[in-house]
PDB file of C-alpha atoms in Angstrom:
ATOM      1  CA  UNK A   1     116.760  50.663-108.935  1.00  0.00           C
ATOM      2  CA  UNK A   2     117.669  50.467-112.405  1.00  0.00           C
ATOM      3  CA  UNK A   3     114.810  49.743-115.125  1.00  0.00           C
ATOM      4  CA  UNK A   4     113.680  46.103-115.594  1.00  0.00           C
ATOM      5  CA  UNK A   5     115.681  44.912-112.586  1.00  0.00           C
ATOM      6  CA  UNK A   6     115.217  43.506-109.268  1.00  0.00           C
ATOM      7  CA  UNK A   7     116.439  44.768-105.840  1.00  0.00           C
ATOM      8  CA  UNK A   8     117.163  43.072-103.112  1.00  0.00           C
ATOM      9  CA  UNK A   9     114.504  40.231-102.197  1.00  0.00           C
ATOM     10  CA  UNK A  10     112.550  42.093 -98.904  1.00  0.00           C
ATOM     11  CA  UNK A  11     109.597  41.809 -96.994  1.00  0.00           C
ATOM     12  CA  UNK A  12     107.807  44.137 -95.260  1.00  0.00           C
ATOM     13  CA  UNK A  13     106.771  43.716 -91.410  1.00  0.00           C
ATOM     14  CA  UNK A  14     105.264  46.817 -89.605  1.00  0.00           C
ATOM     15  CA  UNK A  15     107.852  49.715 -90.867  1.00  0.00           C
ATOM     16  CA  UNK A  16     110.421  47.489 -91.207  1.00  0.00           C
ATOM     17  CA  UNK A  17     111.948  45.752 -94.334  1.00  0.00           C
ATOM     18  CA  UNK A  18     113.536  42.533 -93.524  1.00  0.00           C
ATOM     19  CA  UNK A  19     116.061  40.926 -96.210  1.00  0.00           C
ATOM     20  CA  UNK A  20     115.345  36.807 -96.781  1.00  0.00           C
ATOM     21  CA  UNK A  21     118.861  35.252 -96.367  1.00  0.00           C
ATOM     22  CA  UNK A  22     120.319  31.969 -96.614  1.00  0.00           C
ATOM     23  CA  UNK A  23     122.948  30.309 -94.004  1.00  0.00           C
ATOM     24  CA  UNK A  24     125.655  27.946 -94.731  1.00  0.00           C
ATOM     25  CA  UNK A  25     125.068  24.820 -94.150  1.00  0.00           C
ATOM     26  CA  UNK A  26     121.284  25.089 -93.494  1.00  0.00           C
ATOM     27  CA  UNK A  27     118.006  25.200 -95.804  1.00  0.00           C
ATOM     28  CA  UNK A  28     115.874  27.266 -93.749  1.00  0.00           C
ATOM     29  CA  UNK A  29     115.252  30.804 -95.161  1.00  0.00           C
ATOM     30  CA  UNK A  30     116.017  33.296 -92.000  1.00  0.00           C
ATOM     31  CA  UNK A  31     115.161  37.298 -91.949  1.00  0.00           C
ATOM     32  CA  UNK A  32     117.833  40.157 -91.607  1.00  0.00           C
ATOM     33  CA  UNK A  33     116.974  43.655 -90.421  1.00  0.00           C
ATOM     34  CA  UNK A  34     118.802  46.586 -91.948  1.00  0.00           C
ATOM     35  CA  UNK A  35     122.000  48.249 -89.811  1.00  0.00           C
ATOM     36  CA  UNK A  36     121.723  50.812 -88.414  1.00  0.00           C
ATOM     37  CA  UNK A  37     123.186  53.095 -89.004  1.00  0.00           C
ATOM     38  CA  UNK A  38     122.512  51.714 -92.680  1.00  0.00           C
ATOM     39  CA  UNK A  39     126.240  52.405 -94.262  1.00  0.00           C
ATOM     40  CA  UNK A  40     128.016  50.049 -92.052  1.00  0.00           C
ATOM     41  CA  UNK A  41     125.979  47.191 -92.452  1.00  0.00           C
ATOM     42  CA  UNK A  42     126.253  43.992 -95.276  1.00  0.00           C
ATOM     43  CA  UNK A  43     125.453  44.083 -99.291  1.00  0.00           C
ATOM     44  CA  UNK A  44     122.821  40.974-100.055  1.00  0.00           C
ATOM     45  CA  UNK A  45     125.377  39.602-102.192  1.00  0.00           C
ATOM     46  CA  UNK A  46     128.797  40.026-100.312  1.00  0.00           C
ATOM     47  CA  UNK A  47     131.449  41.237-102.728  1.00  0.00           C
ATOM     48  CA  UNK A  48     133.402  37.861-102.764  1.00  0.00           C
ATOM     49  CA  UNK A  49     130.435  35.322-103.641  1.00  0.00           C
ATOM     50  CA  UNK A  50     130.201  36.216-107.237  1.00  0.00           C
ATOM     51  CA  UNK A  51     134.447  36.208-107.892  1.00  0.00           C
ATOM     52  CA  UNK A  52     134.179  34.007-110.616  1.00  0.00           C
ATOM     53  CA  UNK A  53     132.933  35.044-114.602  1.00  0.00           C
ATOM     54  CA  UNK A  54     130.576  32.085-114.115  1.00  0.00           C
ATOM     55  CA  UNK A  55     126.973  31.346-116.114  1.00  0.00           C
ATOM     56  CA  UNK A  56     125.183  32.504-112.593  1.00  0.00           C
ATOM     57  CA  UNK A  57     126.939  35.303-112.182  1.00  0.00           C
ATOM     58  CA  UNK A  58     125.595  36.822-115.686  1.00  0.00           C
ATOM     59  CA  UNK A  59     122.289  35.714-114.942  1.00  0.00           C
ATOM     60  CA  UNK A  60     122.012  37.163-111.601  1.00  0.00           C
ATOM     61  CA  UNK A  61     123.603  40.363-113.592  1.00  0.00           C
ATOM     62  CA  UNK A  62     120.712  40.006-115.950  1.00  0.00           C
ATOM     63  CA  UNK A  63     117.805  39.868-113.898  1.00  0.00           C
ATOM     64  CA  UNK A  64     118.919  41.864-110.476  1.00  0.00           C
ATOM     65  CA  UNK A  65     120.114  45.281-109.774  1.00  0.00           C
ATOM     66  CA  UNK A  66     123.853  43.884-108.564  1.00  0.00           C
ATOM     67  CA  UNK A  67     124.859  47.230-107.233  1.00  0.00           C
ATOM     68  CA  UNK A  68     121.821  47.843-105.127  1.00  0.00           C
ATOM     69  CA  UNK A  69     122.303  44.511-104.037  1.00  0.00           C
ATOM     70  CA  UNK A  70     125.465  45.310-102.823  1.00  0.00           C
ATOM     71  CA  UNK A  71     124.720  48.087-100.972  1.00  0.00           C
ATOM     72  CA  UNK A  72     126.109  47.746 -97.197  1.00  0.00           C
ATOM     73  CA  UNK A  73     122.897  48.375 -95.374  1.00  0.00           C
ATOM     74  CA  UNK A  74     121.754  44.661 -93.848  1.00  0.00           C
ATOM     75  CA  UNK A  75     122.761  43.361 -90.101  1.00  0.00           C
ATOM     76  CA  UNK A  76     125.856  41.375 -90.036  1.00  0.00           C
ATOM     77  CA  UNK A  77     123.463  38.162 -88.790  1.00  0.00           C
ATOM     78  CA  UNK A  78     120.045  37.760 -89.116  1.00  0.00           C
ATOM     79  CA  UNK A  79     117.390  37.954 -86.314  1.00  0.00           C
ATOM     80  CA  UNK A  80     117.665  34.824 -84.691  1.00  0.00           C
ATOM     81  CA  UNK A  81     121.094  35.514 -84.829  1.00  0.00           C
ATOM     82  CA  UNK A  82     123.409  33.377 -87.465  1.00  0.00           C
ATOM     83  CA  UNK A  83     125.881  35.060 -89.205  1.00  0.00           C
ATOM     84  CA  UNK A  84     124.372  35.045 -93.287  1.00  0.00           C
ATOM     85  CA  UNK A  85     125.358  33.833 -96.493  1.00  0.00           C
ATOM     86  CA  UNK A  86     123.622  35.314 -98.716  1.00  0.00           C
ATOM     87  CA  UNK A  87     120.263  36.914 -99.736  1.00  0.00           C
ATOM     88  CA  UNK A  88     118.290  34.465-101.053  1.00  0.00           C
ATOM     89  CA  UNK A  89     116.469  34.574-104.894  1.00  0.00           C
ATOM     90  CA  UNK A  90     113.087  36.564-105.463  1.00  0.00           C
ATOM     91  CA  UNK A  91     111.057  37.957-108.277  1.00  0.00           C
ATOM     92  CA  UNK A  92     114.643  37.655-110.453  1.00  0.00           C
ATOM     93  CA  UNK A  93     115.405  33.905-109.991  1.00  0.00           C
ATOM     94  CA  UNK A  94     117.349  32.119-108.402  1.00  0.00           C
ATOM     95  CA  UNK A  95     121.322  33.313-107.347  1.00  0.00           C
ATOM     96  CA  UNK A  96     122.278  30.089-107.571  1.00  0.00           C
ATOM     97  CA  UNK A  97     121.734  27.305-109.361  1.00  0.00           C
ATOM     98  CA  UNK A  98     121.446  24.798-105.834  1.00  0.00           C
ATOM     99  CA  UNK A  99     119.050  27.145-104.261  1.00  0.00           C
ATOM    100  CA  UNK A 100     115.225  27.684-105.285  1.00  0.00           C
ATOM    101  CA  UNK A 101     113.926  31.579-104.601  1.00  0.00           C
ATOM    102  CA  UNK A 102     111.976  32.067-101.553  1.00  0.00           C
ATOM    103  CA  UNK A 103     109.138  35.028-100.868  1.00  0.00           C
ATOM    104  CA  UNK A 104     108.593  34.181 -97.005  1.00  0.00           C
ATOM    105  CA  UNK A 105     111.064  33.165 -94.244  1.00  0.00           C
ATOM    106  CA  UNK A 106     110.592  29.542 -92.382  1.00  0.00           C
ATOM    107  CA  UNK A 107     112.937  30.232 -89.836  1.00  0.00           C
ATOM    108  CA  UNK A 108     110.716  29.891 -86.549  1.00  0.00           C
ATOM    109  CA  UNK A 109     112.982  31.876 -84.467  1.00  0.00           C
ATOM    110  CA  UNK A 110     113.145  34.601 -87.230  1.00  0.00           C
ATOM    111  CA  UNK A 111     109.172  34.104 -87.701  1.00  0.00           C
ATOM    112  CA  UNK A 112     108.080  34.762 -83.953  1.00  0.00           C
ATOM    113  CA  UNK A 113     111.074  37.555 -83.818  1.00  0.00           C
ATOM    114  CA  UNK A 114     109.418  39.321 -86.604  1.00  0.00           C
ATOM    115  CA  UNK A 115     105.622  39.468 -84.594  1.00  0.00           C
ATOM    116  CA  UNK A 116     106.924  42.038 -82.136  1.00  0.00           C
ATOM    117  CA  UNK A 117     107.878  44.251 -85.294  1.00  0.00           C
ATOM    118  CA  UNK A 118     103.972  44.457 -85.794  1.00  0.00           C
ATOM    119  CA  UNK A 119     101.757  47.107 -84.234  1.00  0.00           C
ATOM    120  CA  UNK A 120     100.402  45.554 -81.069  1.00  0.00           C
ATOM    121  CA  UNK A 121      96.692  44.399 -81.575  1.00  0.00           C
ATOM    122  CA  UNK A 122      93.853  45.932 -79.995  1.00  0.00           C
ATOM    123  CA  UNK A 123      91.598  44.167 -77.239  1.00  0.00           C
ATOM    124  CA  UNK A 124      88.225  43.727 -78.178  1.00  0.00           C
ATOM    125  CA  UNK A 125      85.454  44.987 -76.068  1.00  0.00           C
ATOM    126  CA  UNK A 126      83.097  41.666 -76.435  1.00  0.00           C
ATOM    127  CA  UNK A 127      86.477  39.763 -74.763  1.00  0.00           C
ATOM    128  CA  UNK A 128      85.868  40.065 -70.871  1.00  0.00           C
ATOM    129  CA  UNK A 129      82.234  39.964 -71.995  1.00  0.00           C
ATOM    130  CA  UNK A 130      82.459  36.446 -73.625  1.00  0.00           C
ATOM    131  CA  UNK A 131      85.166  35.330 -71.121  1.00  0.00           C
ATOM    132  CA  UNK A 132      82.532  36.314 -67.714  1.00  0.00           C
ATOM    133  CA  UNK A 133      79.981  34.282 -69.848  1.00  0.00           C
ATOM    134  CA  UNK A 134      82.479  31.397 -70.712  1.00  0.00           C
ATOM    135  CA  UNK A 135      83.515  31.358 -66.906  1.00  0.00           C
ATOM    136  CA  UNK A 136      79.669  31.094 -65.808  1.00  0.00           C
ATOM    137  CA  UNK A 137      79.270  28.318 -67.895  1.00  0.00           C
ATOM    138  CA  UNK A 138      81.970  26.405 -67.105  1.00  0.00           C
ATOM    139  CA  UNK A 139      81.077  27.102 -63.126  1.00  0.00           C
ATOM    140  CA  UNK A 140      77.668  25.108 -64.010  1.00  0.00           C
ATOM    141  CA  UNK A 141      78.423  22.794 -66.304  1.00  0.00           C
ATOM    142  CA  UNK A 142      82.452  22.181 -66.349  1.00  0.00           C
ATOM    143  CA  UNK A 143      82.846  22.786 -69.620  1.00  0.00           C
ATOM    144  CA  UNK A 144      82.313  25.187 -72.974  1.00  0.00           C
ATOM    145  CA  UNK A 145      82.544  25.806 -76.236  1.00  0.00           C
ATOM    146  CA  UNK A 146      83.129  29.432 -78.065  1.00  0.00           C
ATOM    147  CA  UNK A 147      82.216  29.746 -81.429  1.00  0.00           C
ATOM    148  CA  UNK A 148      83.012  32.231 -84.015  1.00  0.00           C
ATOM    149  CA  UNK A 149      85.814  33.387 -81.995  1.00  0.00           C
ATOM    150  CA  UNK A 150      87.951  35.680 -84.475  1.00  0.00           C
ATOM    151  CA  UNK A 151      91.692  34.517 -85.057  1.00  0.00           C
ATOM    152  CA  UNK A 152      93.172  37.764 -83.936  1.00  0.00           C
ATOM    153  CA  UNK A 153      90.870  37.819 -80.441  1.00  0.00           C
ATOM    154  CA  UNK A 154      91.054  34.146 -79.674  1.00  0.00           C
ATOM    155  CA  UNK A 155      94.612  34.604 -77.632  1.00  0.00           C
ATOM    156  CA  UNK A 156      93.633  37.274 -75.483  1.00  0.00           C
ATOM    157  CA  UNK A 157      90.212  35.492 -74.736  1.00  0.00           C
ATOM    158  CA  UNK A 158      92.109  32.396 -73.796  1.00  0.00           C
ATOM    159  CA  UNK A 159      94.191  33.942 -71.462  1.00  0.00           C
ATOM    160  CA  UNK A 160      91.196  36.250 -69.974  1.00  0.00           C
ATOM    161  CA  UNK A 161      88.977  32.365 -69.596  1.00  0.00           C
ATOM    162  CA  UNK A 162      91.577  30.962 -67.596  1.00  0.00           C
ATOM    163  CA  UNK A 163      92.451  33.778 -65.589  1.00  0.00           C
ATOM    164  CA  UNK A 164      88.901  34.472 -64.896  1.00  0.00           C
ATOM    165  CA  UNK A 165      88.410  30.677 -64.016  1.00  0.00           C
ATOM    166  CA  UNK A 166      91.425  30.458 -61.577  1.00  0.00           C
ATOM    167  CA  UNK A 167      90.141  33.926 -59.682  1.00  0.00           C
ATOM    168  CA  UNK A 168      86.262  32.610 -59.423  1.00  0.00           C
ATOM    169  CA  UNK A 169      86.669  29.296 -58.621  1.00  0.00           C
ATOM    170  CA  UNK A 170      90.299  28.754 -57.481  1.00  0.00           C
ATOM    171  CA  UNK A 171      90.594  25.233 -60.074  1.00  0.00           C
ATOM    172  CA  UNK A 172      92.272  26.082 -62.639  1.00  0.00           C
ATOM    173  CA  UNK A 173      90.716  25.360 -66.172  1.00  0.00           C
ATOM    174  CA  UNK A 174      92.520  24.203 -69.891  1.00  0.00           C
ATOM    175  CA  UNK A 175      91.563  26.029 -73.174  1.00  0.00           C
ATOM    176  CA  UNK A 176      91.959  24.378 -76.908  1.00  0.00           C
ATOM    177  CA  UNK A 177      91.542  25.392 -80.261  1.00  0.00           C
ATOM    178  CA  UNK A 178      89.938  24.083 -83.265  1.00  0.00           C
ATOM    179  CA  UNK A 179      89.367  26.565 -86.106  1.00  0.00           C
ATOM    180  CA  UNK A 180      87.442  29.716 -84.734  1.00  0.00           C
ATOM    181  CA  UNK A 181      86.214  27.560 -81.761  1.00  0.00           C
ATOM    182  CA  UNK A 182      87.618  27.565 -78.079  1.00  0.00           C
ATOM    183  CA  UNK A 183      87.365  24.730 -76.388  1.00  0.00           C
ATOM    184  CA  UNK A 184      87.126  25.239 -72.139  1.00  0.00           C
ATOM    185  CA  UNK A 185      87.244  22.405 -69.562  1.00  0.00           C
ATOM    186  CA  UNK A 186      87.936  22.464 -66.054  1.00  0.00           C
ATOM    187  CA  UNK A 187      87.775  18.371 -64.458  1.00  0.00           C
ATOM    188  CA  UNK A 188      87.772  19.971 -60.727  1.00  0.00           C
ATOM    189  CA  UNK A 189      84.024  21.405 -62.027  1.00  0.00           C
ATOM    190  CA  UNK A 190      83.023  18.633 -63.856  1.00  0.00           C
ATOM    191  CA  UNK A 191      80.395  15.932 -62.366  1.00  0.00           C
ATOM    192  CA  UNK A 192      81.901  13.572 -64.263  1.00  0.00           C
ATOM    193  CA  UNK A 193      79.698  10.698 -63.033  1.00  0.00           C
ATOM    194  CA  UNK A 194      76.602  12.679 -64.042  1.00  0.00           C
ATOM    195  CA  UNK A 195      78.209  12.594 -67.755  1.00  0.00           C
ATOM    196  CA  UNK A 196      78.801   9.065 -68.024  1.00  0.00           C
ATOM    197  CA  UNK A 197      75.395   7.829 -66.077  1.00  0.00           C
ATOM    198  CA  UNK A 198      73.404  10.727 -69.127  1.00  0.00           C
ATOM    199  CA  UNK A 199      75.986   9.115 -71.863  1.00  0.00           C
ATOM    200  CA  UNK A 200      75.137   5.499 -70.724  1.00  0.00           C
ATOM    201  CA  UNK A 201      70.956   6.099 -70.482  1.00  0.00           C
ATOM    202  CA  UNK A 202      71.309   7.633 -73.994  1.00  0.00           C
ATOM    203  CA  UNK A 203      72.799   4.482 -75.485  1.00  0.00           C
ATOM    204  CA  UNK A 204      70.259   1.925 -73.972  1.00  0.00           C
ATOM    205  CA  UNK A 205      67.397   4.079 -74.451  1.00  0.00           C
ATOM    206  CA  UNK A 206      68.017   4.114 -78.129  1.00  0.00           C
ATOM    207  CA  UNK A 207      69.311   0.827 -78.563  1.00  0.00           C
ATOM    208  CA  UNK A 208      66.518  -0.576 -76.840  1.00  0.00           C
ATOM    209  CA  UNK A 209      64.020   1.342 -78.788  1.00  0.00           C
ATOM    210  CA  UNK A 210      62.542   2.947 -75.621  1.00  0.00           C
ATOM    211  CA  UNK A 211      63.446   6.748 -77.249  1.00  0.00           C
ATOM    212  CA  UNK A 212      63.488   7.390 -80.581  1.00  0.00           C
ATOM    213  CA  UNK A 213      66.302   9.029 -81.748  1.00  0.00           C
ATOM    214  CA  UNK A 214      65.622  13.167 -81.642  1.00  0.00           C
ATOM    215  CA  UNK A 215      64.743  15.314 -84.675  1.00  0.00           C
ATOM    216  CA  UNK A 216      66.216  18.331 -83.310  1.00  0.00           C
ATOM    217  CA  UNK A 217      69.610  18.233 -81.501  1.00  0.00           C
ATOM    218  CA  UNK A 218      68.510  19.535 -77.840  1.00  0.00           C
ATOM    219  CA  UNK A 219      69.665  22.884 -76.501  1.00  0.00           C
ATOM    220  CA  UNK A 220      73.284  23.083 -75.673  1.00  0.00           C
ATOM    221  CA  UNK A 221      73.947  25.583 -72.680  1.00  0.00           C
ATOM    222  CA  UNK A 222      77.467  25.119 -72.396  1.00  0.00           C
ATOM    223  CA  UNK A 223      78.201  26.442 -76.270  1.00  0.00           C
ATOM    224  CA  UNK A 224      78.471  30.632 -76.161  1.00  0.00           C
ATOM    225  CA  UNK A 225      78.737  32.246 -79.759  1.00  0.00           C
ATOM    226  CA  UNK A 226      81.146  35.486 -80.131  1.00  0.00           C
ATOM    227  CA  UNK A 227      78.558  36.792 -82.838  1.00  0.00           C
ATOM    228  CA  UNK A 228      75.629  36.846 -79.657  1.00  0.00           C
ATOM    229  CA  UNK A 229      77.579  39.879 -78.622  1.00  0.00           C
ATOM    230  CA  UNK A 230      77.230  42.407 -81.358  1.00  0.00           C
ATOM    231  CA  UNK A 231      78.575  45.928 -79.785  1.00  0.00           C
ATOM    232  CA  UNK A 232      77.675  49.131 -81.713  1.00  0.00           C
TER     233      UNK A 232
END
């Protein structure tokens, strides 16, 4: 790369570098993997989309690295597969006066394409741990809540919950997520009746002045905390 300019406008996923390209005709900005092998592949700018001695051709000239950027080492369509336009601006502007620079992609298809470039995460151990826990729970009480489930751990406890619902009890159970809580309920477990006839003696005892309202929210036993399980 020559001093003071800009290569081509990449991002990095696992080993990989993926080039952020435009399409024609669209405003999403899509990912492109490099060819191999590298030396047949596409330049970021293609040799024909800078023909004219324009005002942005001299600017891109001024700000990028125009012969790295047309080095022939890019996939002739990008991951999701549309065939490319053109890279699309980074850290040296714009390449194009009708098209602002971009530093992530927003094509979905390009976006969940580029997860399986990453190195597959690990299980953690406090999973079937919290998911036996989560399925006793929900046995008693037809519902439960997870909290302080970590972002990376709360798909693989998901799928262990229902799994471990649908082999213990043969009803199968539905998960949700708010934040770093999991949500569990399974209506073939729930006494539903029992909820409503609890809900409805709360509301007249209170509004009739028979209970005073309580101090301390009572215990909870269908909420299980990740953090409970601390393994060394």
């Amino acid at each position: 790369m020559r001093d003071g300019l800009h290569g081509p406008n990449v991002i990095r996923a696992g080993e990989s570098l993926l080039l952020l390209a435009a399409v024609s005709g669209g405003e999403a900005v899509h990912l492109v993997q490099r060819h191999e092998p590298s030396e047949q592949g596409r330049g970021a700018i293609p040799d024909h989309y800078f023909t004219s001695a324009g005002s942005d051709r001299r600017a891109v000239q001024r700000r990028y690295d125009v012969q790295a950027l047309r080095e022939s080492v890019w996939a002739p369509t990008t991951m999701c597969g549309r065939v490319w336009a053109v890279m699309v601006g980074g850290d040296g502007g714009t390449l194009c006066r009708y098209r602002e620079p971009a530093f992530a992609p927003t094509c979905r298809r390009c976006l969940t394409l580029m997860d399986h470039l990453f190195p597959a995460l690990a299980v953690d151990p406090r999973v079937p741990i919290v998911a036996q826990v989560v399925c006793d729970v929900v046995r008693e009480h037809g519902h439960a809540e997870v909290r302080a489930v970590p972002g990376d751990q709360m798909a693989f406890l998901r799928k262990q919950v229902r799994s471990l619902i649908r082999q213990r009890t043969g009803h199968r159970a539905q998960t949700h997520v708010h934040g770093d809580v999991l949500l569990v309920v399974c209506d073939s477990l729930r006494d539903q009746e029992a909820e409503i006839r609890a809900a409805v003696g709360a509301v007249a005892a209170i509004l009739l002045g028979s209970k005073p309202l309580p101090v301390v929210r009572p215990d909870r036993p269908w909420v299980v905390c990740w953090t409970a399980w601390e393994l060394g």
